[in-house]
Coordinates of C-alpha atoms in Angstrom, one line a residue:
M1371 CA 43.6 30.3 11.8
S1372 CA 44.0 32.1 15.0
I1373 CA 42.3 31.5 18.4
L1374 CA 40.3 34.4 19.7
S1375 CA 38.5 32.9 22.7
S1376 CA 37.7 36.2 24.5
E1377 CA 36.5 38.5 21.7
K1378 CA 32.8 38.9 21.8
I1379 CA 30.2 41.3 20.4
L1380 CA 27.1 42.6 22.1
V1381 CA 23.8 41.6 20.6
A1382 CA 21.0 43.3 22.5
N1383 CA 23.5 43.6 25.4
V1384 CA 24.2 39.8 25.3
P1385 CA 27.9 38.9 24.7
V1386 CA 28.1 36.6 21.7
S1387 CA 31.2 35.2 20.1
P1388 CA 31.5 35.9 16.3
Q1389 CA 34.1 33.1 15.9
H1390 CA 33.7 29.5 15.0
Y1391 CA 33.7 26.8 17.7
I1392 CA 36.0 24.0 16.7
D1393 CA 37.4 21.2 19.0
G1394 CA 36.4 23.1 22.1
K1395 CA 38.0 26.4 21.1
R1396 CA 36.9 29.6 19.5
V1397 CA 38.6 30.0 16.1
N1398 CA 38.8 33.0 13.8
S1399 CA 38.9 33.2 10.0
A1400 CA 40.7 35.4 7.5
N1401 CA 37.3 36.4 6.1
S1402 CA 34.1 37.7 7.7
F1403 CA 30.6 38.7 6.8
E1404 CA 28.2 41.3 8.3
V1405 CA 25.0 40.4 10.1
I1406 CA 22.1 42.8 9.8
S1407 CA 19.1 43.1 12.2
P1408 CA 15.9 43.0 10.2
I1409 CA 14.2 45.1 12.8
D1410 CA 15.9 48.4 11.7
E1411 CA 18.5 47.2 9.2
T1412 CA 21.4 48.1 11.5
S1413 CA 24.6 46.1 11.7
L1414 CA 24.9 43.7 14.6
G1415 CA 28.6 43.1 13.8
S1416 CA 30.8 40.9 11.6
V1417 CA 31.3 37.2 12.2
A1418 CA 34.0 34.8 11.0
A1419 CA 33.3 33.3 7.5
G1420 CA 34.5 29.8 7.3
G1421 CA 35.4 27.8 4.2
A1422 CA 37.1 24.5 3.4
D1423 CA 39.9 25.0 5.9
E1424 CA 37.6 25.6 8.9
V1425 CA 35.2 22.8 7.8
H1426 CA 38.2 20.4 7.5
A1427 CA 39.4 21.3 11.0
A1428 CA 35.9 20.9 12.5
V1429 CA 35.2 17.5 10.8
A1430 CA 38.6 16.3 11.9
A1431 CA 37.9 17.3 15.5
A1432 CA 34.5 15.6 15.3
K1433 CA 36.1 12.5 13.9
R1434 CA 38.7 12.3 16.7
A1435 CA 36.0 12.8 19.4
F1436 CA 33.7 10.2 17.9
P1437 CA 35.1 6.9 19.3
E1438 CA 35.1 8.1 22.9
W1439 CA 31.6 9.8 22.6
A1440 CA 30.1 6.7 20.9
A1441 CA 31.6 4.4 23.6
L1442 CA 29.8 6.3 26.4
G1443 CA 26.5 4.6 25.3
P1444 CA 23.1 6.2 25.6
K1445 CA 23.1 6.6 29.4
G1446 CA 26.6 8.1 29.5
R1447 CA 25.7 10.5 26.7
G1448 CA 22.4 11.3 28.4
V1449 CA 24.3 12.8 31.4
Y1450 CA 25.9 15.4 29.2
L1451 CA 22.7 16.1 27.2
R1452 CA 20.5 16.6 30.2
R1453 CA 23.1 19.0 31.5
L1454 CA 23.0 20.8 28.2
A1455 CA 19.2 21.1 28.4
D1456 CA 19.5 22.5 31.9
V1457 CA 22.0 25.1 30.7
I1458 CA 19.7 26.1 27.8
E1459 CA 16.8 26.5 30.3
S1460 CA 18.9 28.9 32.4
H1461 CA 19.5 31.1 29.4
I1462 CA 16.0 31.4 27.9
E1463 CA 15.9 35.2 28.2
E1464 CA 19.3 35.8 26.5
L1465 CA 18.5 33.4 23.7
A1466 CA 15.1 35.0 23.1
I1467 CA 16.3 38.6 22.8
V1468 CA 19.4 37.5 20.7
E1469 CA 17.3 35.5 18.2
T1470 CA 14.6 38.3 17.9
T1471 CA 17.3 40.9 17.3
N1472 CA 19.0 38.6 14.8
N1473 CA 16.0 37.3 12.7
G1474 CA 13.0 39.5 13.7
S1475 CA 10.9 36.8 15.2
L1476 CA 8.4 37.8 17.9
L1477 CA 10.1 38.1 21.3
E1478 CA 7.1 37.0 23.4
A1479 CA 6.9 33.8 21.3
S1480 CA 10.6 33.2 21.7
R1481 CA 10.5 33.7 25.4
L1482 CA 7.4 31.7 26.2
R1483 CA 7.6 28.8 23.7
V1484 CA 10.4 28.6 21.1
M1485 CA 13.5 28.6 23.2
K1486 CA 12.0 26.3 25.8
R1487 CA 11.4 23.9 23.0
G1488 CA 15.1 23.8 22.3
A1489 CA 15.8 22.4 25.8
H1490 CA 12.9 19.9 25.4
N1491 CA 14.4 18.7 22.1
I1492 CA 17.7 17.9 23.7
R1493 CA 16.2 16.2 26.8
F1494 CA 13.6 14.2 24.8
F1495 CA 16.1 12.6 22.5
A1496 CA 18.5 11.8 25.3
E1497 CA 15.8 9.9 27.1
W1498 CA 14.5 8.3 24.0
A1499 CA 17.9 6.9 23.1
E1500 CA 18.0 5.1 26.4
K1501 CA 14.8 3.3 25.6
L1502 CA 16.0 2.2 22.2
E1503 CA 16.9 -1.4 22.8
G1504 CA 16.3 -2.7 19.3
E1505 CA 14.1 -5.7 18.5
C1506 CA 15.0 -9.4 19.4
W1507 CA 13.2 -12.5 18.1
E1508 CA 13.7 -16.1 17.2
S1509 CA 12.8 -17.7 13.9
N1510 CA 13.7 -21.2 12.5
G1511 CA 16.3 -21.8 15.1
V1512 CA 18.0 -18.4 14.6
Q1513 CA 17.9 -15.5 17.0
Y1514 CA 17.8 -12.1 15.5
Q1515 CA 18.8 -8.9 17.3
V1516 CA 18.6 -5.3 15.9
K1517 CA 21.2 -2.8 17.1
Y1518 CA 21.3 0.9 16.6
Q1519 CA 24.9 1.9 16.0
P1520 CA 26.5 5.4 15.9
T1521 CA 27.7 6.4 12.4
G1522 CA 30.4 9.0 12.8
V1523 CA 30.3 12.7 11.9
S1524 CA 26.9 14.4 11.2
A1525 CA 26.6 17.6 9.2
L1526 CA 23.7 19.7 10.5
I1527 CA 22.6 22.7 8.3
T1528 CA 19.9 24.9 9.7
P1529 CA 17.6 27.7 8.6
W1530 CA 17.3 31.3 9.7
N1531 CA 13.6 31.5 10.5
A1532 CA 13.9 29.5 13.8
P1533 CA 17.6 28.8 14.0
F1534 CA 18.0 27.8 17.7
M1535 CA 15.0 25.5 17.9
L1536 CA 15.5 23.8 14.6
T1537 CA 19.2 23.3 15.4
T1538 CA 18.4 21.6 18.6
W1539 CA 15.9 19.5 16.8
K1540 CA 18.9 18.0 14.9
V1541 CA 21.5 18.2 17.7
G1542 CA 19.4 16.2 20.1
P1543 CA 19.0 13.0 18.1
A1544 CA 22.4 13.2 16.5
L1545 CA 24.3 13.4 19.8
A1546 CA 22.0 11.0 21.6
A1547 CA 22.7 8.5 18.8
G1548 CA 26.4 8.7 19.5
N1549 CA 27.4 10.8 16.6
T1550 CA 29.6 13.9 16.8
I1551 CA 28.5 17.0 14.9
V1552 CA 29.4 20.0 12.8
I1553 CA 26.7 22.7 12.7
K1554 CA 26.6 25.2 9.8
P1555 CA 24.3 28.0 11.1
P1556 CA 22.3 30.2 8.8
E1557 CA 24.4 33.2 7.7
W1558 CA 21.5 35.6 8.1
A1559 CA 20.9 34.5 11.7
P1560 CA 24.0 32.8 13.3
F1561 CA 24.1 34.1 16.8
T1562 CA 22.0 31.7 18.8
C1563 CA 23.9 28.8 17.3
S1564 CA 27.1 30.5 18.6
L1565 CA 25.5 30.6 22.0
L1566 CA 24.7 26.9 21.8
A1567 CA 28.4 26.3 21.5
D1568 CA 29.0 28.2 24.7
F1569 CA 26.2 26.2 26.4
A1570 CA 27.8 22.9 25.2
E1571 CA 31.1 24.0 26.8
E1572 CA 29.3 25.0 30.0
A1573 CA 27.6 21.6 30.1
G1574 CA 31.0 19.9 29.8
L1575 CA 30.6 18.2 26.4
P1576 CA 34.1 16.9 25.4
P1577 CA 36.0 18.9 22.8
G1578 CA 35.1 18.0 19.3
V1579 CA 31.7 16.5 20.0
L1580 CA 29.9 19.7 19.0
N1581 CA 31.4 22.1 16.5
V1582 CA 30.1 25.2 14.8
V1583 CA 31.4 26.6 11.5
Q1584 CA 29.8 29.9 10.4
G1585 CA 29.8 31.0 6.8
I1586 CA 28.0 31.3 3.5
G1587 CA 26.2 28.3 2.2
E1588 CA 28.1 28.2 -1.1
E1589 CA 31.4 28.1 0.8
A1590 CA 31.1 26.6 4.3
G1591 CA 27.9 24.6 3.5
A1592 CA 29.3 23.2 0.3
A1593 CA 32.6 22.2 1.9
L1594 CA 30.7 20.5 4.7
T1595 CA 28.4 18.5 2.5
Q1596 CA 31.3 17.5 0.2
H1597 CA 33.6 16.4 3.0
P1598 CA 34.5 12.7 2.7
D1599 CA 34.4 12.1 6.5
V1600 CA 30.8 13.2 6.9
A1601 CA 28.5 10.2 7.4
R1602 CA 25.1 11.9 7.6
I1603 CA 23.7 15.2 6.3
S1604 CA 20.6 16.8 7.8
F1605 CA 19.3 19.9 6.1
T1606 CA 16.4 22.2 6.6
G1607 CA 15.8 24.9 4.0
S1608 CA 14.7 25.5 0.5
S1609 CA 13.9 22.8 -2.0
E1610 CA 16.4 24.4 -4.4
T1611 CA 19.3 24.0 -2.0
G1612 CA 18.1 20.6 -1.0
R1613 CA 18.5 19.5 -4.6
I1614 CA 22.1 20.7 -4.7
I1615 CA 23.0 18.9 -1.5
G1616 CA 21.2 15.8 -2.7
K1617 CA 23.3 15.6 -5.8
V1618 CA 26.5 15.9 -3.8
A1619 CA 25.4 13.3 -1.2
A1620 CA 24.3 10.9 -4.0
E1621 CA 27.8 10.9 -5.4
R1622 CA 29.2 9.7 -2.1
V1623 CA 26.1 7.6 -1.1
V1624 CA 25.7 9.5 2.1
P1625 CA 22.2 9.4 3.7
V1626 CA 20.3 12.7 3.8
S1627 CA 17.4 14.0 5.8
F1628 CA 15.7 17.0 4.2
E1629 CA 12.9 19.2 5.4
L1630 CA 12.3 21.5 2.5
G1631 CA 9.7 24.0 1.3
G1632 CA 5.9 24.0 1.6
K1633 CA 2.8 25.3 -0.1
S1634 CA 0.4 23.8 2.4
P1635 CA -3.4 23.9 2.1
L1636 CA -5.7 25.0 4.9
V1637 CA -9.1 23.5 4.1
V1638 CA -12.3 24.8 5.8
F1639 CA -15.6 22.9 5.4
A1640 CA -18.9 24.6 6.0
D1641 CA -19.5 22.4 9.1
S1642 CA -16.3 23.4 10.8
N1643 CA -15.8 25.5 14.0
F1644 CA -15.9 28.8 12.1
D1645 CA -14.2 31.0 14.7
L1646 CA -11.4 28.6 15.2
A1647 CA -10.8 28.2 11.5
V1648 CA -10.6 32.0 11.1
R1649 CA -8.2 32.4 14.0
T1650 CA -6.0 29.7 12.5
A1651 CA -6.1 31.2 9.1
V1652 CA -5.0 34.6 10.3
G1653 CA -2.4 32.9 12.4
Q1654 CA -0.6 31.9 9.2
Y1655 CA 0.9 35.4 9.2
D1656 CA 3.0 34.3 12.2
N1657 CA 6.7 35.2 11.9
A1658 CA 5.8 37.4 8.9
G1659 CA 4.8 34.2 7.0
Q1660 CA 8.4 32.9 7.1
V1661 CA 7.3 29.4 8.2
C1662 CA 7.6 26.4 6.0
L1663 CA 4.6 24.8 7.6
A1664 CA 2.3 27.7 7.0
G1665 CA -1.1 27.0 5.4
T1666 CA -0.8 29.6 2.8
R1667 CA -3.4 28.2 0.4
I1668 CA -6.8 28.7 2.1
L1669 CA -9.5 26.6 0.6
V1670 CA -13.1 27.4 1.8
Q1671 CA -16.4 25.7 1.0
E1672 CA -18.5 27.9 -1.2
E1673 CA -21.5 28.3 1.2
I1674 CA -19.4 30.0 3.8
A1675 CA -16.8 31.7 1.6
D1676 CA -18.1 35.2 1.7
T1677 CA -18.6 35.2 5.4
F1678 CA -15.2 33.6 6.0
L1679 CA -13.5 36.2 3.8
E1680 CA -15.1 39.1 5.7
A1681 CA -14.1 37.6 9.0
L1682 CA -10.6 37.0 7.8
K1683 CA -10.3 40.6 6.7
N1684 CA -11.5 41.8 10.1
A1685 CA -9.0 39.6 11.9
A1686 CA -6.1 40.7 9.6
N1687 CA -7.0 44.4 10.2
N1688 CA -6.5 43.8 13.9
L1689 CA -3.0 42.5 13.4
I1690 CA -0.2 44.9 14.5
L1691 CA 2.7 45.1 12.2
G1692 CA 5.8 46.4 13.9
D1693 CA 8.8 46.0 16.2
P1694 CA 8.9 42.3 17.2
R1695 CA 10.3 43.2 20.6
K1696 CA 7.0 44.8 21.6
P1697 CA 4.5 42.4 23.2
E1698 CA 1.5 43.9 21.2
T1699 CA 3.2 43.1 17.8
N1700 CA 1.7 40.3 15.8
V1701 CA 3.8 40.5 12.6
G1702 CA 7.4 41.5 12.4
P1703 CA 9.8 42.2 9.6
L1704 CA 11.1 40.0 6.7
I1705 CA 14.6 38.8 7.2
T1706 CA 16.6 40.8 4.7
R1707 CA 16.3 43.4 1.9
E1708 CA 17.0 40.6 -0.6
H1709 CA 14.1 38.5 0.8
M1710 CA 11.8 41.5 0.8
E1711 CA 12.5 42.0 -2.9
R1712 CA 11.7 38.3 -3.5
V1713 CA 8.3 38.6 -1.7
K1714 CA 7.5 41.9 -3.5
G1715 CA 8.2 40.1 -6.8
F1716 CA 5.7 37.4 -6.0
V1717 CA 3.0 39.9 -5.2
E1718 CA 3.6 42.0 -8.3
R1719 CA 3.6 39.0 -10.6
A1720 CA 0.3 37.8 -9.0
K1721 CA -1.3 41.1 -9.7
A1722 CA 0.0 41.0 -13.3
E1723 CA -1.5 37.5 -13.7
G1724 CA -4.9 38.8 -12.7
A1725 CA -5.2 37.9 -9.0
T1726 CA -7.2 40.4 -6.9
V1727 CA -5.7 41.8 -3.7
A1728 CA -8.4 41.5 -0.9
Y1729 CA -6.1 43.4 1.5
G1730 CA -2.5 44.3 2.0
G1731 CA -0.1 44.0 -0.9
N1732 CA 2.4 46.7 0.0
V1733 CA 5.6 47.4 2.0
S1734 CA 4.6 49.3 5.2
E1735 CA 7.1 52.2 4.8
D1736 CA 5.9 54.0 7.9
V1737 CA 7.0 51.0 10.0
G1738 CA 10.3 50.2 8.3
G1739 CA 11.8 49.0 5.1
L1740 CA 11.5 45.3 5.7
Y1741 CA 7.9 45.2 7.0
F1742 CA 5.4 43.9 4.5
E1743 CA 1.6 44.1 5.1
P1744 CA -0.3 40.9 5.7
T1745 CA -1.7 40.2 2.2
L1746 CA -4.5 38.1 0.8
F1747 CA -5.2 37.3 -2.9
V1748 CA -8.6 36.1 -4.2
D1749 CA -10.0 35.4 -7.6
I1750 CA -6.8 33.8 -8.6
P1751 CA -6.3 32.2 -12.1
A1752 CA -5.6 28.5 -11.8
H1753 CA -2.3 28.8 -13.5
A1754 CA -1.0 31.7 -11.3
E1755 CA 2.5 31.3 -9.8
I1756 CA 1.2 32.5 -6.5
L1757 CA -0.7 29.2 -6.1
K1758 CA 2.3 27.1 -7.1
E1759 CA 5.5 28.4 -5.5
E1760 CA 6.5 29.1 -1.9
V1761 CA 6.6 32.8 -1.2
F1762 CA 7.8 32.6 2.5
G1763 CA 6.3 35.9 3.4
P1764 CA 3.0 37.2 4.8
V1765 CA 1.0 36.3 1.6
L1766 CA -2.0 34.0 1.6
T1767 CA -4.4 33.0 -1.2
L1768 CA -8.1 32.1 -0.8
Q1769 CA -10.0 29.8 -3.2
T1770 CA -13.4 28.1 -2.9
F1771 CA -14.6 24.6 -3.5
R1772 CA -18.0 22.9 -3.7
T1773 CA -17.5 19.2 -2.8
E1774 CA -15.2 17.1 -0.6
E1775 CA -13.7 15.6 -3.7
E1776 CA -12.9 19.0 -5.2
A1777 CA -11.3 20.1 -1.9
I1778 CA -9.0 17.1 -1.9
A1779 CA -8.0 17.6 -5.5
M1780 CA -7.2 21.3 -4.9
A1781 CA -5.3 20.5 -1.7
N1782 CA -3.1 18.0 -3.7
D1783 CA -2.6 20.3 -6.6
T1784 CA 1.0 21.2 -5.6
E1785 CA 4.5 19.8 -6.0
Y1786 CA 4.9 20.2 -2.2
G1787 CA 3.7 18.0 0.5
L1788 CA 5.0 19.2 3.9
A1789 CA 1.7 19.7 5.8
A1790 CA -2.0 20.4 5.6
T1791 CA -4.7 21.6 7.9
V1792 CA -8.4 20.6 7.7
F1793 CA -11.3 22.0 9.6
T1794 CA -14.5 20.0 9.7
G1795 CA -17.2 19.0 12.3
C1796 CA -17.6 15.5 10.7
E1797 CA -15.3 12.8 12.1
E1798 CA -15.8 10.6 9.1
R1799 CA -14.9 13.3 6.7
A1800 CA -11.9 14.2 8.7
A1801 CA -10.7 10.6 8.4
R1802 CA -11.3 10.5 4.6
V1803 CA -9.8 13.9 3.8
G1804 CA -6.9 13.5 6.2
S1805 CA -6.0 10.2 4.5
A1806 CA -6.4 11.5 1.0
I1807 CA -4.2 14.6 1.2
H1808 CA -0.6 13.9 0.3
A1809 CA 1.4 15.5 3.0
G1810 CA 3.8 14.5 5.8
T1811 CA 1.6 16.0 8.5
V1812 CA -2.2 16.6 8.4
W1813 CA -3.7 18.5 11.3
I1814 CA -7.4 18.2 11.9
N1815 CA -9.1 21.1 13.7
T1816 CA -5.8 22.2 15.1
F1817 CA -2.5 23.6 13.8
F1818 CA 1.2 23.2 14.6
A1819 CA 0.7 20.4 17.1
R1820 CA 4.1 18.6 17.3
D1821 CA 4.9 15.7 19.6
L1822 CA 8.5 14.5 19.2
K1823 CA 7.4 10.9 19.4
A1824 CA 5.6 11.3 16.0
P1825 CA 7.3 11.2 12.6
F1826 CA 7.7 14.6 10.9
G1827 CA 8.8 15.4 7.4
G1828 CA 7.7 16.2 3.9
S1829 CA 6.3 14.3 1.0
K1830 CA 7.0 15.1 -2.7
K1831 CA 9.1 18.2 -3.2
S1832 CA 9.0 19.0 0.5
G1833 CA 11.6 16.6 1.7
I1834 CA 13.2 13.2 2.3
G1835 CA 12.9 11.2 5.5
R1836 CA 11.2 11.7 8.8
E1837 CA 12.4 13.0 12.2
G1838 CA 11.0 12.2 15.6
G1839 CA 11.0 9.2 17.9
N1840 CA 12.6 6.1 16.3
W1841 CA 12.6 7.8 12.9
S1842 CA 15.3 10.2 14.0
F1843 CA 17.5 7.3 15.2
E1844 CA 16.8 5.3 12.0
F1845 CA 18.5 8.2 10.2
F1846 CA 21.3 9.0 12.5
C1847 CA 22.2 5.4 13.2
D1848 CA 23.5 2.4 11.2
I1849 CA 21.0 -0.3 11.9
T1850 CA 22.7 -3.7 12.3
T1851 CA 21.0 -7.1 12.4
I1852 CA 22.9 -9.8 14.4
S1853 CA 21.8 -13.3 13.6
S1854 CA 22.9 -16.2 15.8
R1855 CA 22.2 -19.9 15.5
V1856 CA 20.4 -21.0 18.7
G1857 CA 22.3 -23.5 20.7
S1858 CA 25.6 -23.0 18.8
F1859 CA 27.5 -21.6 21.7
T1860 CA 29.5 -23.8 24.1
K1861 CA 30.7 -21.0 26.4
K1862 CA 29.2 -17.9 27.9

């Protein structure tokens, strides 16, 4: 491996290092891979492709840095993490344009919300760790105390649809807990994670505390999850990849936290706020449908179904499909040619199985090769694949129900359980339905509300574990119970 600390490429005129970041240094690899912008399918440059050697170096660096980082305690680590959050906030504009150029997400959303959330993630967990004292109580003459202890090196593997925000979601609690980390960015969108390494250096994080190894999942990702010195694995991505990682982790009895796929229901009762429900339904096309939380299965009560369908059609017709850098754009491109073919395959198979296209259903060739029209299927056979599997594209289905019981049964008729959204004007019904749906998060008359104090994660095929508040630290920490006989000490 050779150190190339000064070589950078320009991504939307922002200098970004294409190298790994290991032990406080930029490190190159013998191999590389090309990164393509989904906006126009042009090359953004080649980045270093890591494998077992780079992963070993990064984990070794993190292991060396761990004792000193852990010994700082929550307050000492908080100084560095608050500084990191400040650095992120000073680079919002660069982060936003780089991520949009890299993964095709809407620039306005990145600038106004998503990148700021990255700084919030870091700062929130730094502050929460300082409050995490652990419980203490006395029972039958014995005093019990619960301690949250750092565990060692954490492997953080992040997805391409919101790489910076979802990386900081893991980085914040892992570092605040006292662990050191190795990040494996998504190969389709690695650049904002590379910038995060620069920000960590600017914030003064000690070498080895935060490391970034770029590469293909089957190479860098596999080497990282198999490494014997990794104490925790946090992964966000597909259920299929989650199963592979889970098998490897099980062999070494390494705790895992998985946020996986979704096939979430969006349930609309006749007594709901109709306009709000329609706006929320059409909002599921956000990020070209490349959102694991998206309510892609729209379930509407029969008496309002026809009116709802017409309103949804009108709302979808007003969406602008195009360049995500333009403020008027509502729906941008799919991430890669490979992913486009996957989405097209789902649409074609749905048609072949007898589902009816209410609108959309085609690639928008006049806009570009990776732009797929917002699409809605109706009159779908109950056995159809489109109702069962995650498409991860701008494709929704609409079904109708008669009763509350039928709505609950349809909402739960999936192997996934990441999220659900329910619209109703009845508070009692909201409580009943919200409790009956099997999902990690159920939103009532709102969507995408996310407070970091609340637990977040998936049920069933959608994941293992919860993130947020104490739940994050229960994963990233070893929890120790210290039991002492009261009155047994003769000295202080």
